[in-house]
mmCIF file of C-alpha atoms in Angstrom:
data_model
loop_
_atom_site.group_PDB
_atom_site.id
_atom_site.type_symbol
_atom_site.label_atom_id
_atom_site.label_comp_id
_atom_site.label_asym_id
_atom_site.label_seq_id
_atom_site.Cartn_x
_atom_site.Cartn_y
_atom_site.Cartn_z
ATOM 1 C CA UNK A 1 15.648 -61.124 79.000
ATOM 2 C CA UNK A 2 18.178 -63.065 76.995
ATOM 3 C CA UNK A 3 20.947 -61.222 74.754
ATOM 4 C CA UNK A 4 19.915 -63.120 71.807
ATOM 5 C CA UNK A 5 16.425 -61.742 72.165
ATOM 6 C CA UNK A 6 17.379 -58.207 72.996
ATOM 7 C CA UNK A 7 19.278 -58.524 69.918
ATOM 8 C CA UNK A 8 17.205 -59.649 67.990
ATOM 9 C CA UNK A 9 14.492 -57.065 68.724
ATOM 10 C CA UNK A 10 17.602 -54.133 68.419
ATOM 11 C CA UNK A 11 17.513 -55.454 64.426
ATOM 12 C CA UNK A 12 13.945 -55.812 63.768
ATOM 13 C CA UNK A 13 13.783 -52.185 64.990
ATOM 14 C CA UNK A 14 15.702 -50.933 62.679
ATOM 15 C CA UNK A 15 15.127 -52.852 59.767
ATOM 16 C CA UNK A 16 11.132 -51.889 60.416
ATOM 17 C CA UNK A 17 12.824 -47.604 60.550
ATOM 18 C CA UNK A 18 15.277 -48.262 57.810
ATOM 19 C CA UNK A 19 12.216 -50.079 55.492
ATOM 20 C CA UNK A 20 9.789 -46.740 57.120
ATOM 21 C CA UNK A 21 12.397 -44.350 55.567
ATOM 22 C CA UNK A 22 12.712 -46.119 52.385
ATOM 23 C CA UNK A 23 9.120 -46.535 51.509
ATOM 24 C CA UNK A 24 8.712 -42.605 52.762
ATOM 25 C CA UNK A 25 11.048 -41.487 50.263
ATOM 26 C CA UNK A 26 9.839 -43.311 47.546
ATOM 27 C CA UNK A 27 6.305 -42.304 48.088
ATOM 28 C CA UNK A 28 7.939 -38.630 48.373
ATOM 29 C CA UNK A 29 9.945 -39.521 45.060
ATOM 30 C CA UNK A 30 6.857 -40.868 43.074
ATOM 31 C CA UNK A 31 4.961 -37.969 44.658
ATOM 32 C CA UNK A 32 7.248 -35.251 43.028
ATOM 33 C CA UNK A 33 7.954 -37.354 39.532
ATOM 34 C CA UNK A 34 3.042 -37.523 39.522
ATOM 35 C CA UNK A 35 3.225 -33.323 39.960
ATOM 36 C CA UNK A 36 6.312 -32.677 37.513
ATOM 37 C CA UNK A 37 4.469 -34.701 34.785
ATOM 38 C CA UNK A 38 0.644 -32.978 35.623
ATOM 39 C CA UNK A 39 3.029 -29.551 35.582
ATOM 40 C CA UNK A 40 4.261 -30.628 32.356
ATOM 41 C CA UNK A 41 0.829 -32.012 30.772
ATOM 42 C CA UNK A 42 -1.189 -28.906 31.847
ATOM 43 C CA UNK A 43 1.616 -26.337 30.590
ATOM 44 C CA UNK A 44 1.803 -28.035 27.132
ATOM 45 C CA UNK A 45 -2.077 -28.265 27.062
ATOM 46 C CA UNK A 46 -1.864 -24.414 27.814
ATOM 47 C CA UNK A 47 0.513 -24.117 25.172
ATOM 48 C CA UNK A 48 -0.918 -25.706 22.534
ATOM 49 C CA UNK A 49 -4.793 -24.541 22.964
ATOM 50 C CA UNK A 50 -5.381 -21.064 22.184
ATOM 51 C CA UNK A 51 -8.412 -19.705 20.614
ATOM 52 C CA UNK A 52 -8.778 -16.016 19.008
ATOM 53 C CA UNK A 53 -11.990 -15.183 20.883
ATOM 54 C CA UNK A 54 -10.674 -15.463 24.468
ATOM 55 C CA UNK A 55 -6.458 -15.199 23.760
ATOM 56 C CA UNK A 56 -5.916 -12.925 26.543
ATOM 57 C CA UNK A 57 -7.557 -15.882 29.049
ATOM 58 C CA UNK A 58 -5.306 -18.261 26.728
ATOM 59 C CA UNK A 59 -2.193 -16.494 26.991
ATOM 60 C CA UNK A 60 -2.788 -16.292 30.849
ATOM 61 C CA UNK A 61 -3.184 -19.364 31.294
ATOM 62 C CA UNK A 62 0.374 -19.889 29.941
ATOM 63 C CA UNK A 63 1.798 -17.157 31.837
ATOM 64 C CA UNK A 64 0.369 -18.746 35.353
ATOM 65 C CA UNK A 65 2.427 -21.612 34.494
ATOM 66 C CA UNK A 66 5.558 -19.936 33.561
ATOM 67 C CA UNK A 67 8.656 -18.620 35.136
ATOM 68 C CA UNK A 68 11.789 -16.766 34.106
ATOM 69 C CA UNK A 69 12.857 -16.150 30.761
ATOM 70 C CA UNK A 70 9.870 -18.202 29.177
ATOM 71 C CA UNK A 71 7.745 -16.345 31.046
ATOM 72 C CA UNK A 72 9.433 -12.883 30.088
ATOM 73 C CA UNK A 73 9.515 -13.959 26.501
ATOM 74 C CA UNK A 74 5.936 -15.222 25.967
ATOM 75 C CA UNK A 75 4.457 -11.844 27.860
ATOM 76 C CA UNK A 76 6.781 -9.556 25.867
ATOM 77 C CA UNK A 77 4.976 -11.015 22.431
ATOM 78 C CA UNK A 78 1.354 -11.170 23.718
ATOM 79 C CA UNK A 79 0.367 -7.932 22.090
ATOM 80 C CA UNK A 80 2.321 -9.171 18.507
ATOM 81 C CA UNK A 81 0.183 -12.413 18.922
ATOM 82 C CA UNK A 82 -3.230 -11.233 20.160
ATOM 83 C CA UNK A 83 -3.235 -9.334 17.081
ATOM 84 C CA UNK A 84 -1.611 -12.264 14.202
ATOM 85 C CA UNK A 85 -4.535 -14.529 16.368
ATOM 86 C CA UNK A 86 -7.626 -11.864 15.949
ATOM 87 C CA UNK A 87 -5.958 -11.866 12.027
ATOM 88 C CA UNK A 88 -6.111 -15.322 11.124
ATOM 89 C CA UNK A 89 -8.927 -16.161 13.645
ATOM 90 C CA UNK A 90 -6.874 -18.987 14.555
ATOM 91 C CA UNK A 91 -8.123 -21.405 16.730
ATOM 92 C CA UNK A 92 -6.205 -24.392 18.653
ATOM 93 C CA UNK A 93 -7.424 -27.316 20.376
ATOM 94 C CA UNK A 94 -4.741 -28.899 21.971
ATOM 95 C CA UNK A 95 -4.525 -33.046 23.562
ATOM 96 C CA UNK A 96 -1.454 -33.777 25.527
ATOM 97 C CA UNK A 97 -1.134 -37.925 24.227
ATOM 98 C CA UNK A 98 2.084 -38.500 25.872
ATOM 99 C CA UNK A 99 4.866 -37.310 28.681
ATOM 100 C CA UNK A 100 7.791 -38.426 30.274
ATOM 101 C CA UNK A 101 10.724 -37.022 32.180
ATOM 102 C CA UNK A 102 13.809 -37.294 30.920
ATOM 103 C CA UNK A 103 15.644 -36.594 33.999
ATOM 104 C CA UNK A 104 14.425 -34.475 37.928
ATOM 105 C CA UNK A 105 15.893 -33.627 40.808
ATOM 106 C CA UNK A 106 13.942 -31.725 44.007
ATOM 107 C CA UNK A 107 14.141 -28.015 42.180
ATOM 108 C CA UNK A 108 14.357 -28.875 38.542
ATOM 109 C CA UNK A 109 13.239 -31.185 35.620
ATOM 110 C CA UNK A 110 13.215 -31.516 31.530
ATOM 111 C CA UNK A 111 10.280 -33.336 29.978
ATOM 112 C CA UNK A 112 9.664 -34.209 26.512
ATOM 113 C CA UNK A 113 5.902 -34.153 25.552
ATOM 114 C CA UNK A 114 3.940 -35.113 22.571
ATOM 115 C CA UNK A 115 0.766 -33.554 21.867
ATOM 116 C CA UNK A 116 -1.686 -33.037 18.611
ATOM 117 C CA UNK A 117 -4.037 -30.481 18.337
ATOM 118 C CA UNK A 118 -6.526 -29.219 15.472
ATOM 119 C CA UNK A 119 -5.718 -25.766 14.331
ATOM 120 C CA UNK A 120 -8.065 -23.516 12.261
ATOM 121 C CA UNK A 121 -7.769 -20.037 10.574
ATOM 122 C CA UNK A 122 -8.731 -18.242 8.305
ATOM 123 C CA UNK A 123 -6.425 -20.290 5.741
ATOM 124 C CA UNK A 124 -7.325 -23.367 6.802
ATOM 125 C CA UNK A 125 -11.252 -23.140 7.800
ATOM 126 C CA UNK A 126 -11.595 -26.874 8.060
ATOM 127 C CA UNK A 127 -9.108 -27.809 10.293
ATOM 128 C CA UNK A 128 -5.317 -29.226 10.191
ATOM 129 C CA UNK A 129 -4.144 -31.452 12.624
ATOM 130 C CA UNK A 130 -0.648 -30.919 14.036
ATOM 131 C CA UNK A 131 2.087 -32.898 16.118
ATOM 132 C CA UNK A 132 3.943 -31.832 18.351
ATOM 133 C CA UNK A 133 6.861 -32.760 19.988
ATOM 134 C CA UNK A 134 8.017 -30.066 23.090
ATOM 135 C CA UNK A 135 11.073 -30.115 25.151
ATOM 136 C CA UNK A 136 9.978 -28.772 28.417
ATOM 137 C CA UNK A 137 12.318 -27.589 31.473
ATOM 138 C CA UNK A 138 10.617 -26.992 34.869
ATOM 139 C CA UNK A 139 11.600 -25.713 37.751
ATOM 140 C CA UNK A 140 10.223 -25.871 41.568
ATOM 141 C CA UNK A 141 9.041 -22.632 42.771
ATOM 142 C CA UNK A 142 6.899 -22.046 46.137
ATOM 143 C CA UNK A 143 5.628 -25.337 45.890
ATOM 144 C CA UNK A 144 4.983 -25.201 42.308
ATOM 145 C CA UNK A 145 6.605 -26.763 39.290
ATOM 146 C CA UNK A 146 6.556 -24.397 36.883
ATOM 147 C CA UNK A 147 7.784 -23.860 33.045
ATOM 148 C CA UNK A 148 11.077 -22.257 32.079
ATOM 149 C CA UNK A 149 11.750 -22.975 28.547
ATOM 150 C CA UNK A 150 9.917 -24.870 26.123
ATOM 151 C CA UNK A 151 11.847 -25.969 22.825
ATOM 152 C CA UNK A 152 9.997 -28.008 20.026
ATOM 153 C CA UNK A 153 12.332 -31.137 19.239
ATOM 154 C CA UNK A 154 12.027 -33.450 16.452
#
């Protein structure tokens, strides 16, 4: 076999293992940014819909998706809000319109995220909508992204 050819198969070798690896790790990449924003999406949807009839399920469903000092801070005023709820038989139905990340690495990630929802109570029997804009910082734990601090931005 010629040098020319065994060269030439040498390089298309590794170009095909060096193109492999690329296209891996952006799959892997896009992979990870798909389940930080669906983290992000679900935690604000948890966050924003709570309902007075069922807010210990609600204020699970938050916790599940929590870690650290959110998490800590949120369970430490579920008793002070289960009651203020069952008060004002408030009632919030949360839609997660936008997301984005704002910057990730493989263990952590901050994404901002704008959702409405329609919030009744006893003030308000009708229905008010509300905007909001939340500031959300993940972090990758056993396999799951989960919230560590959610801040409400302008």
């Amino acid at each position: 076999m010629p040098a020319g050819l065994v060269a030439a198969t040498v390089l298309t070798t590794a170009a095909a293992v060096w193109l492999s690896v690329r296209v891996y790790e952006q799959r892997q990449a896009e992979q990870r940014r798909q389940d930080i924003l669906a983290a992000a999406r679900q935690s604000a949807l948890n966050f924003t819909s709570l309902d007075y009839r069922h807010y210990d399920r609600d204020s699970q469903n938050v916790l599940k998706g929590a870690t650290g000092e959110f998490k800590e801070q949120f369970a430490a005023q579920t008793t002070e809000l289960t009651e203020l709820v069952a008060q004002n038989k408030s009632v919030s139905e949360g839609q997660v319109l936008e997301a984005g990340i704002v910057r990730a690495d493989d263990r952590s990630a901050r994404v901002q995220v704008v959702a409405d929802s329609k919030v009744t109570n006893v003030a308000v029997p009708r229905g008010e909508p509300r905007t909001y804009r939340l500031q959300l910082d993940l972090v990758l734990e056993n396999g799951r992204w989960l919230t560590s601090d959610v801040e409400f931005v302008g």
